[in-house]
Amino acid sequence: MGELNYIYAPESPLTEQFRCRVPMKGTRQLFVVNGGVQGTRTPLSISLEKGQVMEEVLQVISVRTEGSPLEIAYKNNLHFGEGSQARIVLCSHTFTLDKFVTDEEVDITLDDRAVVDVVVMQNEHNEATHNTRFNITAGAGSVLKISFLTLHGGNIDNKVRVDINGEGANVDLSGLYLVDGKQMVSNSVEMNHNVPNCISSQLYKGVLDNDAVAKFSGIIYVKQDAQKIEAYQANHNLLLSERAKIHTEPQLEIYADDVKCSHGATIGRLDENELFYLRSRGVPMKEAKILQQMAFAYSVLEKISNAELRERMENLVEKRLRGEFSNCKDCSKNCC
Amino acid sequence: MEGNKMLTIKDLHAKVGDKEILKGINLNVKEGEIHAIMGPNGSGKSTLSSVLAGRDTFEVTEGEVIMDGKNLLELTPEERSWAGVFLGFQYPIEIPGVSNVNFMKSAVNEHRKQKGLEPLTSAQFLKLMREKMAIVGMDSSFSSRGVNVGFSGGEKKRNEIFQMAMLEPRLAILDETDSGLDVDALRIVATGVNNLKRPDNAFIVITHYQRLLDYIVPDVVHILYKGRIIKTAGKELALEVEQRGYDWLING
């Protein structure tokens, strides 16, 4: 990893209580402050050489702090050379209650046979707006897995465009969005199957409470010659209040004739029979509902392959569902 | 020796929508007793058990249910559980994503909390769980699986008895626990119940058939018909029903 030239910065002056400073086992941390990598102040740019295997997980912690313009825009670049392997965690936080607007672009390029695992964790305050465009290209035989965990944030917009350009590529996208209060979260996916013999799947799940609004818009586009591909898309939503709104738009556009594709969306409430069963054993209503919501979230959380990270995320999701983030003033409350 | 009074049901009426299903149930259960409730389909057996457990799809229009001095009808389902009521479901619910371990851990520790006890440590809990699973002959692999997900009919019923063993209720109501069970599974369920029987608890066993009562011997048998108990007698009544059916009771 010497080539990356980034500073391991555990002694960050960012904030004393910031729990994310404690790295997970086998994880290297890197801070991005207001769009610039700490130490270099330039946007994140990572390039793995052909065959390079990153043993450590790279955790990129992006924070917005006071003393910077409220609106910033920047572009990150993650390039994975042929046959390289990497695991990346991208976290974003807001340290002060300023009305931040962050416009971010992330290019992710997988050359042939690269294997990349990305977890995106978004935890910002209620006044923050964060728009991210992920431009992804996947080469032949490459394997990409990305999970988006949108835990908190005023207005979060994730747009993902994937171009599958090489045969045998496998792209797995998943997302979990937890939205309450007046928060808005939008996820859109454009999955372009440009070549034959590839697999893609999308699983997005949301839990919405209060007056929250979420959107999911996904399209699977299969080019005329992209035969024998498999592409799946699912969006499931749990509405906990009568005022919460979900707009979901699953779409397929297929120009090849020998493919397996599916798409589906559901909107529902907590199951009453399950709830009664849990309560009849003495689990109080509130706890029973948390158990049900955790169960709902589980199919996305289980996609996180790093066991320690998964456990951390499960804890965070549970805390979030218990409403422990709602009094969030800064990132000193261990919500990461 | 007569046990202490535990449950008193007085003139209980309940309806779903406009349809009255329970039309004045009277029942007294004492500590150490096993009551069997039998009756043809649609007589209100499952409604009675649901009402006792606090299912809100049924509306109680008249009557009272007193358990250990508490008005059960004023309690939420979880409060009834803490008060010692357990309902073994006729159709146990599948809950994908919630493991049996997490479910029971929440339930057991909540019961402890209500009694002012510290929660069990993971090690203590797993030990307890292993002991109780052994009682019903449940494989330990079931503990990490989603609640009842992919369980066979027999496995689901065993899981009910296992949960009962974990919670040690004062009053267990088993709603057609025998339905869909083969003889081996039936024997295991019955053995579980018999192991859990104590002088200070009680069972209400709701069943269609005499078969279960060969293994769980009741002290009192009630026949429920059209929302009323039309006959109450000793265990011999179950045998008589098995031989003669219900007609002689209904028309007699």
Coordinates of C-alpha atoms in Angstrom, one line a residue:
Chain A
M1 CA 0.0 0.0 0.0
G2 CA 3.0 2.3 0.0
E3 CA 2.0 3.6 -3.3
L4 CA -1.1 5.2 -1.8
N5 CA 1.0 7.8 0.1
Y6 CA -1.8 8.5 2.6
I7 CA -1.4 9.3 6.2
Y8 CA -2.7 7.1 8.8
A9 CA -4.1 9.7 11.1
P10 CA -5.3 8.3 14.4
E11 CA -4.4 11.5 16.2
S12 CA -6.9 13.5 14.3
P13 CA -7.6 16.8 16.0
L14 CA -11.1 16.6 14.6
T15 CA -12.9 15.9 17.8
E16 CA -11.8 14.1 20.9
Q17 CA -14.9 11.9 21.3
F18 CA -15.1 10.8 17.7
R19 CA -15.4 7.0 18.0
C20 CA -14.6 6.3 14.4
R21 CA -11.1 7.2 15.3
V22 CA -10.8 3.8 16.7
P23 CA -10.1 1.7 13.7
M24 CA -11.4 -1.8 13.3
K25 CA -8.9 -4.6 13.3
G26 CA -7.0 -4.7 10.0
T27 CA -8.3 -1.4 9.0
R28 CA -6.3 1.7 7.8
Q29 CA -8.0 5.0 8.2
L30 CA -7.8 8.1 6.1
F31 CA -9.6 11.3 6.8
V32 CA -11.1 13.6 4.2
V33 CA -11.9 17.0 5.6
N34 CA -14.3 19.2 3.6
G35 CA -13.4 17.3 0.4
G36 CA -9.7 17.3 0.8
V37 CA -7.6 14.4 2.1
Q38 CA -6.0 15.3 5.4
G39 CA -2.4 16.1 4.7
T40 CA -2.6 16.7 1.0
R41 CA -5.9 18.6 0.8
T42 CA -6.6 17.2 -2.6
P43 CA -9.6 15.0 -3.4
L44 CA -9.3 11.3 -2.8
S45 CA -7.6 9.5 -5.6
I46 CA -6.6 5.9 -5.2
S47 CA -5.2 3.6 -7.9
L48 CA -4.3 0.0 -7.4
E49 CA -1.8 -1.5 -9.8
K50 CA -2.3 -4.6 -11.7
G51 CA -2.5 -7.6 -9.4
Q52 CA -2.2 -5.5 -6.2
V53 CA -4.0 -6.9 -3.3
M54 CA -4.8 -4.5 -0.4
E55 CA -4.6 -6.6 2.7
E56 CA -6.1 -4.0 5.0
V57 CA -9.5 -2.5 4.7
L58 CA -9.2 1.2 3.8
Q59 CA -11.7 3.3 5.7
V60 CA -12.1 6.8 4.3
I61 CA -13.8 9.1 6.8
S62 CA -15.1 12.2 5.2
V63 CA -16.2 14.9 7.5
R64 CA -17.7 18.4 7.1
T65 CA -16.5 20.9 9.6
E66 CA -17.0 24.5 10.4
G67 CA -14.7 27.0 8.7
S68 CA -15.3 25.9 5.2
P69 CA -17.7 27.1 2.6
L70 CA -21.2 25.7 3.2
E71 CA -21.3 24.4 -0.4
I72 CA -18.5 22.4 -1.8
A73 CA -18.1 20.1 -4.8
Y74 CA -15.4 17.7 -5.5
K75 CA -14.6 14.5 -7.4
N76 CA -12.9 11.3 -6.1
N77 CA -11.4 8.7 -8.1
L78 CA -11.0 5.0 -7.3
H79 CA -9.2 2.9 -9.9
F80 CA -8.6 -0.8 -9.5
G81 CA -6.1 -2.3 -11.9
E82 CA -6.4 -5.7 -13.5
G83 CA -6.8 -8.5 -11.0
S84 CA -6.4 -6.2 -8.0
Q85 CA -8.4 -6.7 -4.8
A86 CA -9.6 -4.1 -2.3
R87 CA -12.0 -3.5 0.5
I88 CA -13.1 0.0 1.1
V89 CA -15.4 1.7 3.7
L90 CA -16.5 5.2 2.8
C91 CA -18.1 7.1 5.7
S92 CA -19.5 10.6 5.8
H93 CA -20.2 12.7 8.8
T94 CA -21.0 16.3 9.7
F95 CA -19.3 17.7 12.7
T96 CA -21.2 20.9 13.2
L97 CA -24.8 21.9 12.6
D98 CA -24.0 24.2 9.6
K99 CA -26.3 23.8 6.6
F100 CA -23.7 22.0 4.6
V101 CA -24.2 21.1 0.9
T102 CA -21.9 18.6 -0.4
D103 CA -21.7 17.7 -4.1
E104 CA -19.6 14.7 -4.6
E105 CA -18.7 12.6 -7.6
V106 CA -17.0 9.2 -7.2
D107 CA -15.5 7.4 -10.2
I108 CA -15.0 3.8 -9.5
T109 CA -13.3 1.8 -12.2
L110 CA -12.7 -1.9 -12.1
D111 CA -10.3 -3.2 -14.7
D112 CA -10.6 -6.9 -15.7
R113 CA -10.9 -9.3 -12.9
A114 CA -10.6 -6.8 -10.1
V115 CA -12.5 -7.7 -6.9
V116 CA -13.8 -4.8 -4.9
D117 CA -16.0 -4.6 -1.8
V118 CA -17.3 -1.2 -0.8
V119 CA -19.4 -0.2 2.1
V120 CA -20.8 3.4 2.1
M121 CA -22.0 4.7 5.4
Q122 CA -23.8 8.0 5.5
N123 CA -24.5 9.7 8.8
E124 CA -25.1 13.4 8.6
H125 CA -27.3 15.8 10.5
N126 CA -30.8 17.0 9.7
E127 CA -29.7 20.2 8.0
A128 CA -27.2 18.6 5.7
T129 CA -27.6 18.0 2.0
H130 CA -25.3 15.5 0.4
N131 CA -25.5 14.5 -3.3
T132 CA -23.3 11.8 -4.6
R133 CA -22.9 10.5 -8.1
F134 CA -21.2 7.2 -8.4
N135 CA -19.9 6.5 -11.9
I136 CA -18.9 2.8 -12.0
T137 CA -17.4 0.8 -14.8
A138 CA -16.9 -2.9 -14.5
G139 CA -14.4 -4.8 -16.7
A140 CA -14.4 -8.5 -17.7
G141 CA -14.6 -10.9 -14.9
S142 CA -14.6 -8.2 -12.3
V143 CA -16.6 -8.5 -9.1
L144 CA -18.0 -5.5 -7.3
K145 CA -20.1 -5.4 -4.2
I146 CA -21.4 -2.1 -2.8
S147 CA -23.7 -1.6 0.2
F148 CA -25.1 1.9 0.9
L149 CA -26.1 2.4 4.5
T150 CA -27.9 5.7 4.8
L151 CA -28.4 6.0 8.5
H152 CA -29.2 9.7 8.9
G153 CA -29.2 12.9 7.0
G154 CA -31.4 15.9 6.0
N155 CA -31.3 15.4 2.3
I156 CA -29.3 12.5 0.9
D157 CA -29.2 11.8 -2.8
N158 CA -27.3 8.8 -4.2
K159 CA -27.1 8.4 -7.9
V160 CA -25.4 5.3 -9.2
R161 CA -24.6 4.6 -12.8
V162 CA -23.0 1.3 -13.6
D163 CA -21.6 0.3 -16.9
I164 CA -20.9 -3.3 -17.2
N165 CA -18.4 -3.4 -20.1
G166 CA -16.7 -6.7 -19.8
E167 CA -18.1 -10.2 -20.0
G168 CA -18.4 -12.3 -16.8
A169 CA -18.6 -9.3 -14.5
N170 CA -20.7 -9.4 -11.4
V171 CA -22.1 -6.3 -9.7
D172 CA -24.1 -6.5 -6.5
L173 CA -25.7 -3.3 -5.2
S174 CA -27.6 -3.0 -2.0
G175 CA -28.9 -0.2 0.1
L176 CA -30.6 0.4 3.4
Y177 CA -32.1 3.8 4.2
L178 CA -33.5 4.7 7.5
V179 CA -35.4 7.9 7.3
D180 CA -37.5 9.8 9.9
G181 CA -38.5 13.3 10.9
K182 CA -38.5 15.4 7.8
Q183 CA -35.6 13.7 6.2
M184 CA -35.4 12.9 2.5
V185 CA -33.4 10.1 0.9
S186 CA -33.2 9.3 -2.7
N187 CA -31.5 6.4 -4.4
S188 CA -31.4 6.0 -8.2
V189 CA -29.6 3.3 -10.1
E190 CA -28.9 3.0 -13.7
M191 CA -27.6 -0.5 -14.4
N192 CA -26.3 -0.7 -18.0
H193 CA -25.7 -4.2 -19.2
N194 CA -23.6 -3.5 -22.3
V195 CA -22.1 -6.9 -22.9
P196 CA -23.3 -10.6 -22.6
N197 CA -22.8 -13.0 -19.8
C198 CA -22.9 -10.8 -16.7
I199 CA -24.8 -10.7 -13.5
S200 CA -26.2 -7.7 -11.6
S201 CA -28.4 -7.4 -8.6
Q202 CA -29.9 -4.6 -6.6
L203 CA -31.6 -4.9 -3.3
Y204 CA -32.7 -1.6 -1.7
K205 CA -34.7 -1.5 1.6
G206 CA -36.0 1.4 3.5
V207 CA -37.6 2.1 6.9
L208 CA -39.6 5.3 6.9
D209 CA -41.1 7.1 9.9
N210 CA -42.8 10.4 10.7
D211 CA -42.9 12.7 7.7
A212 CA -39.9 11.2 5.9
V213 CA -39.8 10.9 2.2
A214 CA -37.8 8.5 0.2
K215 CA -37.4 7.7 -3.5
F216 CA -36.1 4.8 -5.3
S217 CA -35.7 4.9 -9.0
G218 CA -33.9 2.0 -10.7
I219 CA -33.5 1.0 -14.3
I220 CA -31.9 -2.0 -15.7
Y221 CA -30.9 -1.4 -19.3
V222 CA -29.9 -4.4 -21.4
K223 CA -28.3 -3.7 -24.7
Q224 CA -29.3 -5.6 -27.8
D225 CA -26.2 -7.9 -27.8
A226 CA -26.0 -8.3 -24.1
Q227 CA -27.4 -11.9 -24.2
K228 CA -27.4 -14.4 -21.3
I229 CA -27.2 -11.8 -18.7
E230 CA -29.0 -11.9 -15.3
A231 CA -30.2 -8.7 -13.7
Y232 CA -32.3 -8.4 -10.6
Q233 CA -33.8 -5.4 -8.8
A234 CA -35.8 -5.2 -5.7
N235 CA -37.0 -2.3 -3.5
H236 CA -38.8 -3.0 -0.3
N237 CA -40.2 -0.4 2.1
L238 CA -41.5 -0.4 5.6
L239 CA -43.7 2.5 6.5
L240 CA -44.0 3.1 10.2
S241 CA -46.2 6.2 10.0
E242 CA -49.2 7.2 7.9
R243 CA -47.5 10.4 6.8
A244 CA -44.2 8.9 5.5
K245 CA -44.0 8.7 1.8
I246 CA -42.1 6.4 -0.6
H247 CA -41.9 6.9 -4.3
T248 CA -40.6 3.8 -6.0
E249 CA -40.0 3.3 -9.7
P250 CA -38.5 0.0 -10.8
Q251 CA -37.9 -0.2 -14.5
L252 CA -36.6 -2.6 -17.1
E253 CA -35.5 -1.8 -20.6
I254 CA -34.4 -4.9 -22.4
Y255 CA -33.2 -5.1 -26.0
A256 CA -31.7 -8.6 -25.9
D257 CA -33.9 -11.7 -26.1
D258 CA -32.2 -14.3 -24.0
V259 CA -31.9 -12.8 -20.6
K260 CA -33.1 -13.3 -17.0
C261 CA -34.4 -10.1 -15.5
S262 CA -36.7 -9.3 -12.6
H263 CA -37.8 -6.3 -10.8
G264 CA -40.2 -5.6 -7.9
A265 CA -41.2 -3.2 -5.3
T266 CA -43.2 -3.5 -2.1
I267 CA -44.5 -1.1 0.4
G268 CA -45.8 -2.4 3.7
R269 CA -46.2 -2.0 7.4
L270 CA -45.0 -4.1 10.3
D271 CA -46.8 -7.5 10.4
E272 CA -49.5 -7.6 13.1
N273 CA -49.3 -11.3 13.5
E274 CA -45.6 -11.2 14.1
L275 CA -46.1 -8.4 16.5
F276 CA -48.7 -10.2 18.6
Y277 CA -46.6 -13.3 18.7
L278 CA -43.6 -11.4 20.0
R279 CA -45.6 -9.5 22.5
S280 CA -47.4 -12.7 23.7
R281 CA -44.0 -13.9 24.9
G282 CA -43.4 -10.8 26.9
V283 CA -41.4 -8.7 24.4
P284 CA -42.7 -5.2 24.9
M285 CA -44.3 -3.5 21.9
K286 CA -41.4 -1.1 21.3
E287 CA -38.8 -3.9 21.5
A288 CA -40.9 -6.1 19.3
K289 CA -41.1 -3.4 16.6
I290 CA -37.3 -3.0 16.8
L291 CA -36.8 -6.7 16.4
Q292 CA -39.1 -6.6 13.3
Q293 CA -37.3 -3.7 11.8
M294 CA -33.9 -5.3 12.4
A295 CA -35.2 -8.4 10.7
F296 CA -36.3 -6.3 7.8
A297 CA -32.9 -4.7 7.6
Y298 CA -31.0 -7.9 8.0
S299 CA -31.0 -9.0 4.3
V300 CA -29.0 -5.9 3.4
L301 CA -26.7 -5.9 6.5
E302 CA -25.8 -9.6 5.9
K303 CA -24.3 -8.5 2.6
I304 CA -21.4 -6.8 4.5
S305 CA -18.7 -9.5 4.3
N306 CA -16.4 -8.1 7.0
A307 CA -17.8 -9.6 10.2
E308 CA -16.5 -6.8 12.5
L309 CA -17.9 -4.1 10.2
R310 CA -21.2 -5.9 9.9
E311 CA -21.5 -6.1 13.7
R312 CA -20.7 -2.4 14.0
M313 CA -23.3 -1.5 11.4
E314 CA -25.9 -3.8 13.0
N315 CA -25.3 -1.9 16.3
L316 CA -25.6 1.4 14.5
V317 CA -28.7 0.5 12.7
E318 CA -30.3 -0.7 16.0
K319 CA -29.3 2.5 17.8
R320 CA -30.7 4.4 14.9
L321 CA -34.0 2.6 15.0
R322 CA -34.2 3.2 18.7
G323 CA -34.1 6.9 17.9
E324 CA -30.7 7.4 19.5
F325 CA -29.5 9.6 16.7
S326 CA -32.3 12.1 16.8
N327 CA -30.6 14.2 19.4
C328 CA -27.5 14.3 17.3
K329 CA -25.6 17.6 17.6
D330 CA -22.2 16.5 16.5
C331 CA -20.3 13.2 16.0
S332 CA -19.4 12.8 19.7
K333 CA -22.3 10.6 20.5
N334 CA -20.7 7.4 19.2
C335 CA -23.1 7.1 16.4
C336 CA -20.5 5.7 14.1
Chain B
M1 CA -55.6 -31.2 48.5
E2 CA -57.3 -28.3 46.8
G3 CA -54.9 -25.9 45.0
N4 CA -55.2 -22.1 45.2
K5 CA -57.4 -20.2 42.9
M6 CA -55.6 -18.9 39.9
L7 CA -57.9 -18.0 37.0
T8 CA -61.6 -17.1 37.1
I9 CA -63.5 -16.4 33.9
K10 CA -67.0 -15.0 34.5
D11 CA -69.6 -14.6 31.8
L12 CA -67.1 -13.8 29.1
H13 CA -68.6 -12.5 25.9
A14 CA -66.5 -11.6 22.8
K15 CA -67.2 -10.8 19.2
V16 CA -65.3 -10.2 16.0
G17 CA -67.0 -7.6 13.9
D18 CA -70.7 -8.1 14.5
K19 CA -70.4 -11.7 15.2
E20 CA -70.6 -12.9 18.7
I21 CA -68.4 -15.9 19.3
L22 CA -68.1 -16.3 23.0
K23 CA -71.5 -16.2 24.6
G24 CA -70.9 -16.3 28.3
I25 CA -67.9 -18.5 29.3
N26 CA -67.5 -19.4 33.0
L27 CA -64.3 -21.3 34.0
N28 CA -62.3 -21.7 37.2
V29 CA -58.7 -22.9 37.1
K30 CA -56.8 -23.8 40.3
E31 CA -53.1 -24.3 40.8
G32 CA -51.8 -27.7 39.8
E33 CA -54.8 -28.4 37.5
I34 CA -54.9 -29.4 33.9
H35 CA -58.1 -28.5 32.1
A36 CA -59.0 -29.7 28.6
I37 CA -61.3 -27.8 26.4
M38 CA -62.9 -29.8 23.6
G39 CA -65.5 -29.0 21.1
P40 CA -66.4 -29.2 17.4
N41 CA -64.9 -26.8 14.9
G42 CA -66.2 -23.2 15.2
S43 CA -67.3 -23.6 18.8
G44 CA -65.0 -20.8 19.9
K45 CA -62.0 -22.7 21.4
S46 CA -59.3 -20.6 19.6
T47 CA -61.2 -17.4 20.2
L48 CA -61.2 -18.1 23.9
S49 CA -57.4 -18.7 23.9
S50 CA -56.8 -15.5 21.8
V51 CA -58.9 -13.4 24.1
L52 CA -57.1 -14.7 27.1
A53 CA -53.7 -13.9 25.5
G54 CA -54.9 -10.4 24.5
R55 CA -55.4 -10.5 20.7
D56 CA -57.1 -7.3 19.8
T57 CA -59.0 -8.7 16.8
F58 CA -61.6 -9.8 19.3
E59 CA -63.7 -7.4 21.2
V60 CA -64.7 -8.4 24.7
T61 CA -68.3 -7.1 25.3
E62 CA -69.1 -8.5 28.7
G63 CA -67.6 -10.5 31.6
E64 CA -64.3 -10.6 33.3
V65 CA -61.1 -12.6 33.5
I66 CA -59.3 -12.5 36.8
M67 CA -55.9 -14.0 37.3
D68 CA -54.2 -13.9 40.6
G69 CA -56.3 -10.9 41.5
K70 CA -55.5 -9.0 38.3
N71 CA -58.0 -8.1 35.7
L72 CA -56.4 -9.7 32.7
L73 CA -58.6 -7.9 30.2
E74 CA -57.0 -4.6 31.1
L75 CA -53.5 -5.8 30.4
T76 CA -51.5 -5.7 27.1
P77 CA -50.3 -9.0 25.6
E78 CA -46.8 -8.5 27.0
E79 CA -48.2 -7.6 30.5
R80 CA -50.2 -10.8 30.4
S81 CA -47.1 -12.7 29.6
W82 CA -45.3 -11.1 32.6
A83 CA -48.3 -12.0 34.7
G84 CA -47.6 -15.7 33.8
V85 CA -50.0 -16.3 30.8
F86 CA -48.5 -18.3 27.9
L87 CA -50.4 -19.1 24.7
G88 CA -49.1 -22.0 22.6
F89 CA -50.3 -21.0 19.1
Q90 CA -52.2 -23.4 16.9
Y91 CA -50.3 -21.8 14.0
P92 CA -47.0 -20.5 15.2
I93 CA -45.9 -17.4 13.3
E94 CA -42.8 -17.4 11.2
I95 CA -40.6 -14.4 11.7
P96 CA -37.8 -14.3 9.1
G97 CA -34.7 -12.4 10.2
V98 CA -35.4 -12.7 14.0
S99 CA -33.4 -15.6 15.3
N100 CA -34.8 -17.9 18.0
V101 CA -32.0 -16.9 20.2
N102 CA -32.6 -13.2 20.0
F103 CA -36.3 -13.7 20.4
M104 CA -36.0 -15.7 23.5
K105 CA -33.3 -13.6 24.9
S106 CA -35.5 -10.5 24.6
A107 CA -38.4 -12.4 26.1
V108 CA -36.5 -14.0 29.0
N109 CA -34.7 -10.9 30.0
E110 CA -37.8 -8.8 29.8
H111 CA -39.5 -11.3 32.2
R112 CA -36.5 -11.0 34.5
K113 CA -36.6 -7.2 34.3
Q114 CA -40.2 -7.2 35.4
K115 CA -39.2 -9.3 38.4
G116 CA -36.4 -6.9 39.3
L117 CA -33.7 -9.4 38.2
E118 CA -30.6 -8.7 36.2
P119 CA -30.5 -9.8 32.6
L120 CA -28.8 -13.2 32.0
T121 CA -25.3 -13.1 30.6
S122 CA -24.9 -14.7 27.2
A123 CA -23.3 -17.7 28.7
Q124 CA -26.1 -18.2 31.3
F125 CA -28.6 -17.7 28.6
L126 CA -27.1 -20.2 26.3
K127 CA -26.9 -22.8 29.1
L128 CA -30.6 -22.2 29.9
M129 CA -31.5 -22.5 26.3
R130 CA -29.6 -25.8 25.8
E131 CA -31.3 -27.3 28.9
K132 CA -34.8 -26.3 27.7
M133 CA -34.1 -27.4 24.1
A134 CA -33.2 -30.8 25.5
I135 CA -36.6 -31.1 27.2
V136 CA -38.3 -31.0 23.8
G137 CA -35.6 -32.8 21.9
M138 CA -34.9 -29.8 19.7
D139 CA -31.7 -29.7 17.8
S140 CA -29.4 -26.8 18.8
S141 CA -29.1 -25.7 15.2
F142 CA -32.6 -24.3 15.6
S143 CA -31.5 -21.6 17.9
S144 CA -29.8 -19.5 15.3
R145 CA -32.5 -20.0 12.7
G146 CA -35.2 -17.5 12.1
V147 CA -38.2 -18.0 14.4
N148 CA -40.2 -20.9 12.9
V149 CA -38.8 -20.2 9.4
G150 CA -38.7 -23.4 7.4
F151 CA -39.8 -25.5 10.5
S152 CA -42.0 -28.5 9.9
G153 CA -45.4 -28.5 11.7
G154 CA -43.9 -30.7 14.4
E155 CA -40.9 -28.5 14.8
K156 CA -43.0 -25.4 15.2
K157 CA -45.1 -27.1 18.0
R158 CA -41.9 -28.2 19.7
N159 CA -40.7 -24.6 19.5
E160 CA -43.9 -23.5 21.3
I161 CA -43.2 -26.0 24.1
F162 CA -39.6 -24.9 24.2
Q163 CA -40.6 -21.2 24.5
M164 CA -43.0 -22.3 27.3
A165 CA -40.1 -24.1 29.1
M166 CA -38.0 -20.9 28.8
L167 CA -40.7 -18.7 30.2
E168 CA -42.1 -21.1 32.9
P169 CA -45.6 -19.6 32.8
R170 CA -48.1 -19.9 35.6
L171 CA -50.9 -20.6 33.2
A172 CA -50.2 -22.2 29.8
I173 CA -52.9 -22.3 27.2
L174 CA -52.1 -24.8 24.5
D175 CA -54.3 -24.2 21.4
E176 CA -54.5 -27.4 19.4
T177 CA -50.9 -28.1 20.0
D178 CA -51.6 -31.6 18.8
S179 CA -52.9 -30.6 15.4
G180 CA -50.7 -31.7 12.6
L181 CA -48.4 -33.9 14.8
D182 CA -47.5 -37.5 14.3
V183 CA -47.4 -39.8 17.3
D184 CA -43.7 -39.3 17.9
A185 CA -43.9 -35.5 17.9
L186 CA -47.1 -35.7 20.0
R187 CA -45.3 -37.8 22.6
I188 CA -42.4 -35.3 22.7
V189 CA -44.7 -32.4 23.1
A190 CA -46.7 -34.2 25.9
T191 CA -43.5 -35.2 27.7
G192 CA -42.4 -31.6 27.6
V193 CA -45.7 -30.5 29.1
N194 CA -45.6 -33.2 31.8
N195 CA -42.0 -32.2 32.7
L196 CA -43.1 -28.6 33.2
K197 CA -46.1 -29.4 35.3
R198 CA -45.8 -28.2 38.9
P199 CA -48.1 -27.9 41.9
D200 CA -48.1 -24.1 41.4
N201 CA -48.9 -23.8 37.7
A202 CA -51.8 -24.9 35.5
F203 CA -52.6 -25.8 31.9
I204 CA -55.5 -25.3 29.6
V205 CA -55.2 -27.8 26.8
I206 CA -57.5 -27.1 23.8
T207 CA -57.9 -30.0 21.6
H208 CA -60.0 -31.7 19.0
Y209 CA -59.1 -35.2 19.9
Q210 CA -58.8 -37.5 22.8
R211 CA -55.4 -38.6 21.5
L212 CA -53.4 -35.9 23.2
L213 CA -55.2 -36.6 26.5
D214 CA -53.8 -40.1 26.5
Y215 CA -50.4 -38.4 27.2
I216 CA -51.5 -35.3 29.1
V217 CA -54.1 -36.4 31.6
P218 CA -56.6 -33.7 32.4
D219 CA -58.2 -33.1 35.8
V220 CA -61.3 -31.5 34.2
V221 CA -62.7 -31.7 30.7
H222 CA -65.0 -29.0 29.3
I223 CA -67.1 -29.2 26.1
L224 CA -67.4 -25.8 24.3
Y225 CA -70.2 -25.4 21.9
K226 CA -71.5 -22.3 20.2
G227 CA -69.6 -20.1 22.6
R228 CA -70.7 -21.7 25.8
I229 CA -69.4 -24.5 28.0
I230 CA -72.2 -27.1 27.7
K231 CA -70.6 -29.8 29.8
T232 CA -67.9 -30.1 32.4
A233 CA -66.7 -33.5 33.9
G234 CA -63.6 -35.5 34.7
K235 CA -61.2 -37.1 32.3
E236 CA -63.6 -39.8 31.3
L237 CA -65.6 -37.2 29.4
A238 CA -62.9 -37.0 26.8
L239 CA -63.1 -40.7 26.2
E240 CA -66.8 -40.6 25.9
V241 CA -66.5 -37.8 23.3
E242 CA -64.0 -39.9 21.4
Q243 CA -66.4 -42.8 21.3
R244 CA -69.8 -41.0 20.8
G245 CA -68.9 -37.7 19.2
Y246 CA -70.5 -34.5 20.2
D247 CA -74.1 -35.0 19.1
W248 CA -75.4 -36.6 22.3
L249 CA -74.1 -33.5 24.2
I250 CA -75.4 -30.9 21.7
N251 CA -78.8 -32.5 21.4
G252 CA -79.0 -33.8 24.9

